[in-house]
GROMACS .gro file of C-alpha atoms in nm:
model
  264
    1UNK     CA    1  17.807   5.137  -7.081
    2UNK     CA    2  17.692   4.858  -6.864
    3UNK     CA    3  17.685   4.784  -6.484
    4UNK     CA    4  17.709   4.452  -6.448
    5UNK     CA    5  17.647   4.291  -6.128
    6UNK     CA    6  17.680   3.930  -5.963
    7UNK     CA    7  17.541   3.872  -5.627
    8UNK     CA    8  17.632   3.559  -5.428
    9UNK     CA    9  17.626   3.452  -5.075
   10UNK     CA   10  17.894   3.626  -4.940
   11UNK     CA   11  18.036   3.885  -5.174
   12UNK     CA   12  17.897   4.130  -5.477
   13UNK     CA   13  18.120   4.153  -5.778
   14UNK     CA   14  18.026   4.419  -5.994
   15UNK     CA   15  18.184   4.592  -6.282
   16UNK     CA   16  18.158   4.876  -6.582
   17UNK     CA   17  18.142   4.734  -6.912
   18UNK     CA   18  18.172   4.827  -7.232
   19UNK     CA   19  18.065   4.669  -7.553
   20UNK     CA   20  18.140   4.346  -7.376
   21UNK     CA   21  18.467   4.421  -7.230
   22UNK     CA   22  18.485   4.504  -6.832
   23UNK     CA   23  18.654   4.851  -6.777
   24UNK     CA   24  18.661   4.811  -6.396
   25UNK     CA   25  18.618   4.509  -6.124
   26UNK     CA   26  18.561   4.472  -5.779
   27UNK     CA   27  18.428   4.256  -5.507
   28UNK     CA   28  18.271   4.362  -5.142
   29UNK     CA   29  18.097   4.165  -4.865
   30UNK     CA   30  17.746   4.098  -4.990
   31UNK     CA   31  17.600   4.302  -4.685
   32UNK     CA   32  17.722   4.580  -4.817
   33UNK     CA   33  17.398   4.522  -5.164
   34UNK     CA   34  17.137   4.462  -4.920
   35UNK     CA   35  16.999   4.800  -4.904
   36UNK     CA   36  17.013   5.090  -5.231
   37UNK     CA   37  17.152   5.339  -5.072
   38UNK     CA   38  17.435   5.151  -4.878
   39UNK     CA   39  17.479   4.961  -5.233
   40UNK     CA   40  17.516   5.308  -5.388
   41UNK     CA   41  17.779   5.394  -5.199
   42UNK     CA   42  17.985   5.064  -5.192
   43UNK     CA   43  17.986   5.086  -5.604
   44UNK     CA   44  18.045   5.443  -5.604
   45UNK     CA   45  18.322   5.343  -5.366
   46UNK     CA   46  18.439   5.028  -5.536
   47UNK     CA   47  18.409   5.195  -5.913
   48UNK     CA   48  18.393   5.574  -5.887
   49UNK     CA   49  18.079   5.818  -5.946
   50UNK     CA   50  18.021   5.751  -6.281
   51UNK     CA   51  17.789   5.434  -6.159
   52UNK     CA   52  17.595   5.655  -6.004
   53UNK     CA   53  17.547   5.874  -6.343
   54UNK     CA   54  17.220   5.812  -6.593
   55UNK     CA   55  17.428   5.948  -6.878
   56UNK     CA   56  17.737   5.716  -6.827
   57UNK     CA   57  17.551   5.399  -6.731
   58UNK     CA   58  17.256   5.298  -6.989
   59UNK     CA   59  17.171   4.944  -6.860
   60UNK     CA   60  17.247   4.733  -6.549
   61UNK     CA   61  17.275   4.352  -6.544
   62UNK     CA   62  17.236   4.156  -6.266
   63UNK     CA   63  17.295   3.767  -6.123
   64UNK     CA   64  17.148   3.729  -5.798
   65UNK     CA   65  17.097   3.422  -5.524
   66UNK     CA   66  17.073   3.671  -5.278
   67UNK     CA   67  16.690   3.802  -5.280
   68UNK     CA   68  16.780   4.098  -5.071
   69UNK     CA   69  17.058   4.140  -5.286
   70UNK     CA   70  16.790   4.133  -5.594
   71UNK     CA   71  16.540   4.358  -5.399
   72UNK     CA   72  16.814   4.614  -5.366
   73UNK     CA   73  16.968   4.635  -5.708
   74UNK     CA   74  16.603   4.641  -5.852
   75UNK     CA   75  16.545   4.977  -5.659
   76UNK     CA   76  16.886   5.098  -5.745
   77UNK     CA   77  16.804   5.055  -6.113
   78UNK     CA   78  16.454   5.229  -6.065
   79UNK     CA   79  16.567   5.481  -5.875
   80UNK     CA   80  16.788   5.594  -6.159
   81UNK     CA   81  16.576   5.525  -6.438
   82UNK     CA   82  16.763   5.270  -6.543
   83UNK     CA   83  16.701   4.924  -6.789
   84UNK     CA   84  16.714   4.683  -6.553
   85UNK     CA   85  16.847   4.312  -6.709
   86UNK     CA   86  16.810   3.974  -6.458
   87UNK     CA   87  16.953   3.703  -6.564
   88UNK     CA   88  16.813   3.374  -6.548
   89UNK     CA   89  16.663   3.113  -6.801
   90UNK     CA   90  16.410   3.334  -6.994
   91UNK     CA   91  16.723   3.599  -7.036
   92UNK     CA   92  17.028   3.396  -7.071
   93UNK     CA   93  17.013   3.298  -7.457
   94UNK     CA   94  17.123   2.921  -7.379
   95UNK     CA   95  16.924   2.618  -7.423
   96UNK     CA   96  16.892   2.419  -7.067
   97UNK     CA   97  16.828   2.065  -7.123
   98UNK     CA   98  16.701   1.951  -6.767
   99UNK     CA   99  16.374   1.876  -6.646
  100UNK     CA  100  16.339   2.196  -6.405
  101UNK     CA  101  16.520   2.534  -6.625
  102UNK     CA  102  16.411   2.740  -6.335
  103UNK     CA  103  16.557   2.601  -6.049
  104UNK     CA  104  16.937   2.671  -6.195
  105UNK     CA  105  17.088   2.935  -6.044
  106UNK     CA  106  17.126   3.226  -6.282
  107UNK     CA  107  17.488   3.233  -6.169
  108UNK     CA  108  17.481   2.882  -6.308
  109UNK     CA  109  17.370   2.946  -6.646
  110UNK     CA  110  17.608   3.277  -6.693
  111UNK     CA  111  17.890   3.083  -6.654
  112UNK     CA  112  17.760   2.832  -6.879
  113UNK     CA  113  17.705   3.104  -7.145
  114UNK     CA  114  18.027   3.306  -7.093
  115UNK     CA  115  18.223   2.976  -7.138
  116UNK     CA  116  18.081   2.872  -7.436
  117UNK     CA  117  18.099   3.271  -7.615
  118UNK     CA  118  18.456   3.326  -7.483
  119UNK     CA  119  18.618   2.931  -7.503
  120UNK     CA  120  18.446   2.731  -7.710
  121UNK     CA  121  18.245   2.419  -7.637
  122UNK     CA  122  18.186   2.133  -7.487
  123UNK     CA  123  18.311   2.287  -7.209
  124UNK     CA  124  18.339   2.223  -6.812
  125UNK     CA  125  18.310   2.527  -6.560
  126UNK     CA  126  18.434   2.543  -6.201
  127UNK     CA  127  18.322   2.821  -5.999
  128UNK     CA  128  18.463   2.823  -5.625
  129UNK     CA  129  18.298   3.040  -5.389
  130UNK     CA  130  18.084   3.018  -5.144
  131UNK     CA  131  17.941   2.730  -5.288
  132UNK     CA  132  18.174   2.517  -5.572
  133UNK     CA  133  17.990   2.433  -5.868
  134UNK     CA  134  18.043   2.251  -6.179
  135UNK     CA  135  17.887   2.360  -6.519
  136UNK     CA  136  17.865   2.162  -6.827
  137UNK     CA  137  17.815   2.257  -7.151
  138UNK     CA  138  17.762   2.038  -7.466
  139UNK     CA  139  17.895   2.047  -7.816
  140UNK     CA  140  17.564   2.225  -7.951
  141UNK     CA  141  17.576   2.505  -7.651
  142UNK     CA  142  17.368   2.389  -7.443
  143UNK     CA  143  17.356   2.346  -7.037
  144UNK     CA  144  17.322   1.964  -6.972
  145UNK     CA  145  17.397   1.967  -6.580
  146UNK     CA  146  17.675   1.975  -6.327
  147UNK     CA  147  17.745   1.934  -5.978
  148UNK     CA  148  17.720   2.157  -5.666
  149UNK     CA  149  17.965   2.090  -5.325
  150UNK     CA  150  18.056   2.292  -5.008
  151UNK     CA  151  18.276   2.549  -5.098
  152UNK     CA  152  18.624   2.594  -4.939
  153UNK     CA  153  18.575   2.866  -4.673
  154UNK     CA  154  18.253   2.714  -4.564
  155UNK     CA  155  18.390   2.376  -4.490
  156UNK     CA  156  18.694   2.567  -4.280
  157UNK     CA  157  18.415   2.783  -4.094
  158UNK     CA  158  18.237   2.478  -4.019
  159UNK     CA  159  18.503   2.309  -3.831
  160UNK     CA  160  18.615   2.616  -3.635
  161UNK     CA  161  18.224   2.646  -3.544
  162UNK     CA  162  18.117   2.265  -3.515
  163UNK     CA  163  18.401   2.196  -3.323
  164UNK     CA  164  18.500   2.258  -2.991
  165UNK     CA  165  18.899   2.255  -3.024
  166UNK     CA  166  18.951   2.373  -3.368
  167UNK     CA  167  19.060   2.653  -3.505
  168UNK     CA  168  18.957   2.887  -3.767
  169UNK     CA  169  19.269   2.892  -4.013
  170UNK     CA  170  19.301   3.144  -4.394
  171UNK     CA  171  19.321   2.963  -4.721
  172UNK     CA  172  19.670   2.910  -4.741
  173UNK     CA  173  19.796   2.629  -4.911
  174UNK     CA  174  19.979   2.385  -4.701
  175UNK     CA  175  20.367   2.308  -4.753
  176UNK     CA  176  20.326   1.921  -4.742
  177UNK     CA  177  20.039   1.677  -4.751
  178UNK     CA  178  20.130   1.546  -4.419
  179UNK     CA  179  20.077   1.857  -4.121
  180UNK     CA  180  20.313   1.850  -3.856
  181UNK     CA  181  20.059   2.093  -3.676
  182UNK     CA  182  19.653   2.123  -3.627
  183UNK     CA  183  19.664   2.439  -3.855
  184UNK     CA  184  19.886   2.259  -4.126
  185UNK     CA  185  19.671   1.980  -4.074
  186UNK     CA  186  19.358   2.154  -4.153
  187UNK     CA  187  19.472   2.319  -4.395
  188UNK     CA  188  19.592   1.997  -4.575
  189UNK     CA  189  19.287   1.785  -4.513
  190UNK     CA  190  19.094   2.117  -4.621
  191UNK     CA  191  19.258   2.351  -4.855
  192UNK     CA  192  19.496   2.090  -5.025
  193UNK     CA  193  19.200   1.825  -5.013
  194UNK     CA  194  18.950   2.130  -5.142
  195UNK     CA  195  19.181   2.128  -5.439
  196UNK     CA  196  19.191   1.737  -5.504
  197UNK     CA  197  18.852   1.721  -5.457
  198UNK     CA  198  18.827   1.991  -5.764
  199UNK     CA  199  19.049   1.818  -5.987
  200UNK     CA  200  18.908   1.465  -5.936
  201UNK     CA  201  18.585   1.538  -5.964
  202UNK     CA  202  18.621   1.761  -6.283
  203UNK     CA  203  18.806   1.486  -6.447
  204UNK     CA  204  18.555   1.243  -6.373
  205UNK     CA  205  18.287   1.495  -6.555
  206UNK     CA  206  18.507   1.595  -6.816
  207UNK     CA  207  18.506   1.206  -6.936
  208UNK     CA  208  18.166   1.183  -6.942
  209UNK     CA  209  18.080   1.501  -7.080
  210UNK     CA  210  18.337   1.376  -7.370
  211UNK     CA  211  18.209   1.027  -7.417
  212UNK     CA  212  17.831   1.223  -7.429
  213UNK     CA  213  17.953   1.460  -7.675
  214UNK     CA  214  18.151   1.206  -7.890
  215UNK     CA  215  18.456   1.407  -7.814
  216UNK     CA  216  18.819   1.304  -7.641
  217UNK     CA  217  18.836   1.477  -7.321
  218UNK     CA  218  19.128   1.670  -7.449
  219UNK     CA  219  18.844   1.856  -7.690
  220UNK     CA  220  18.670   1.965  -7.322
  221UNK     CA  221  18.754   2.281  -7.262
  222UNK     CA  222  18.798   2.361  -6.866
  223UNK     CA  223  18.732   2.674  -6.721
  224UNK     CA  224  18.824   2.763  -6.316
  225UNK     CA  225  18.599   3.073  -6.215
  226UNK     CA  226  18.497   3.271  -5.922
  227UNK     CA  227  18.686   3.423  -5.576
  228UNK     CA  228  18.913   3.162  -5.518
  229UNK     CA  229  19.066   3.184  -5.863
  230UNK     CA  230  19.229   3.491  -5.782
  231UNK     CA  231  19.433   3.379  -5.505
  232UNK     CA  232  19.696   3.122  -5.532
  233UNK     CA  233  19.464   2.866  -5.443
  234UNK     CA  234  19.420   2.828  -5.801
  235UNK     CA  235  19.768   2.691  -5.848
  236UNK     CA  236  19.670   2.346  -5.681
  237UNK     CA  237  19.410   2.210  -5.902
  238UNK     CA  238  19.513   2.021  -6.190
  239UNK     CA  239  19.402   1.999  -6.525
  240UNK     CA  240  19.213   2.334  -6.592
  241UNK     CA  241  19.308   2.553  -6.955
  242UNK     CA  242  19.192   2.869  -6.828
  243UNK     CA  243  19.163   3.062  -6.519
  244UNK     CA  244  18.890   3.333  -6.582
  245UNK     CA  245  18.796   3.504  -6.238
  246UNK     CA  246  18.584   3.751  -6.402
  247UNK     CA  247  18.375   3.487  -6.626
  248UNK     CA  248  18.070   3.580  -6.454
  249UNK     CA  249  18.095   3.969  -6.500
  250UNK     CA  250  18.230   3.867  -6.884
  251UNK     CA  251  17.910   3.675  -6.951
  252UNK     CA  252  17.634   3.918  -6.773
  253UNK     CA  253  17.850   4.257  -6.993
  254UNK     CA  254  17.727   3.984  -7.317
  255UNK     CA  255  17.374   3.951  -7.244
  256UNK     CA  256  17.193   4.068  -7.509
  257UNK     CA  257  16.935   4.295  -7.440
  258UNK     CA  258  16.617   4.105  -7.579
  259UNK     CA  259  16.698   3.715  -7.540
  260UNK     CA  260  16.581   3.520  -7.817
  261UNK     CA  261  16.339   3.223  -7.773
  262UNK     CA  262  16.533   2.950  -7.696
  263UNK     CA  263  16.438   2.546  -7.725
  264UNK     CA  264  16.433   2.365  -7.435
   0.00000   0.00000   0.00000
């Protein structure tokens, strides 16, 4: 069994996995992976002792942005005597075709991999968290690019703290287009336009990945990931075949243990 864990900039998913398949899920602020022993006890917490046990858990795997996050897990793994996996482009077995591998985020290039293993390619990912990203991947498999925009809850926090009048409002979707309110208004100009900004823009890369793959853009396959895509904020974008929250987690329980080279 596998621990499989994905550090971001605000919140830690981690799960148990099992030849590939997650047993367990959950998700806690990301301050909570900052330090081993505090990390210990938020996944013995989130998915019961047996983390914590040598002879349950062989191997962890890890996706980090969050260098403390990274520093912490590492000594977790150590501590324990356990095989330690980090993802990123010399462990992911996908081929990156762009001029710098190393500066894609490792969350990045799981998604790219899980999407291609678990729903076929060419295929566009959406992840919406902290930050939103788009993640292409070509007929033959391999990552070709993407895009990268504020996230939802960061543009909301920035206009409750850039602003003087403004308040901070949840992630609700709005009722109409047209607020009758400030909150409804935010939360139209925000949460709604969050939404159309998502399926616009994944159109718009779904028709070039097609023409670039010789494909229609019906043969894209589109993939919604990340926090967001568990709450009914999912249910405003447009245009998506699968909503796969746990396509992260998915493709770090897949990673095989020795990648093999891979042309780039």
């Amino acid at each position: 069994m596998r621990l499989v864990i994905d550090a971001g900039n605000s919140t830690i998913a981690a799960a148990l996995a099992d030849d590939g398949h997650l047993l367990a899920t959950d998700r806690r602020p990301i301050a909570e992976a900052t330090d081993p022993e505090r990390l210990a006890t938020a996944l013995s917490a989130a998915l019961g002792a047996q983390v914590l046990e040598t002879s349950a858990v062989e191997a962890v795997v890890l996706a980090s942005v969050v260098p403390a996050a990274t520093a912490a897990v590492t000594a977790f793994a150590a501590h324990r005597g356990l095989d330690l996996i980090v993802a990123g482009p010399d462990t992911i077995p996908i081929a990156v075709r762009l001029r710098h591998p190393a500066e894609v985020g490792p969350d990045r290039l799981v998604n790219a991999f899980a999407a291609a293993r678990l729903h076929g390619v060419p295929a566009v990912v959406v992840d919406v968290g902290t930050a939103t990203t788009w993640e292409c991947v070509d007929a033959a498999g391999a990552f070709v690019g993407g895009a990268i925009a504020p996230g939802l809850r960061l543009g909301l926090d920035a206009l409750a703290e850039r602003t003087a009048l403004l308040p901070r409002v949840s992630v609700d979707l709005p009722a109409s287009a047209i607020g009758r309110d400030t909150v409804s208004a935010i939360r139209s100009g925000t949460v709604l336009g969050h939404a159309e900004l998502v399926t616009g823009l994944t159109r718009r890369i779904v028709t070039e990945l097609a023409e670039r793959c010789g494909v229609a853009p019906e043969a894209v396959h589109t993939v919604l990931t990340g926090g967001l895509s568990a709450t009914e904020w999912s249910e405003a974008p447009d245009g998506f075949e699968t909503v796969d929250p746990d396509l992260t987690l998915r493709g770090l329980a897949l990673l095989p243990v020795v990648s093999p080279a891979i042309a780039r």
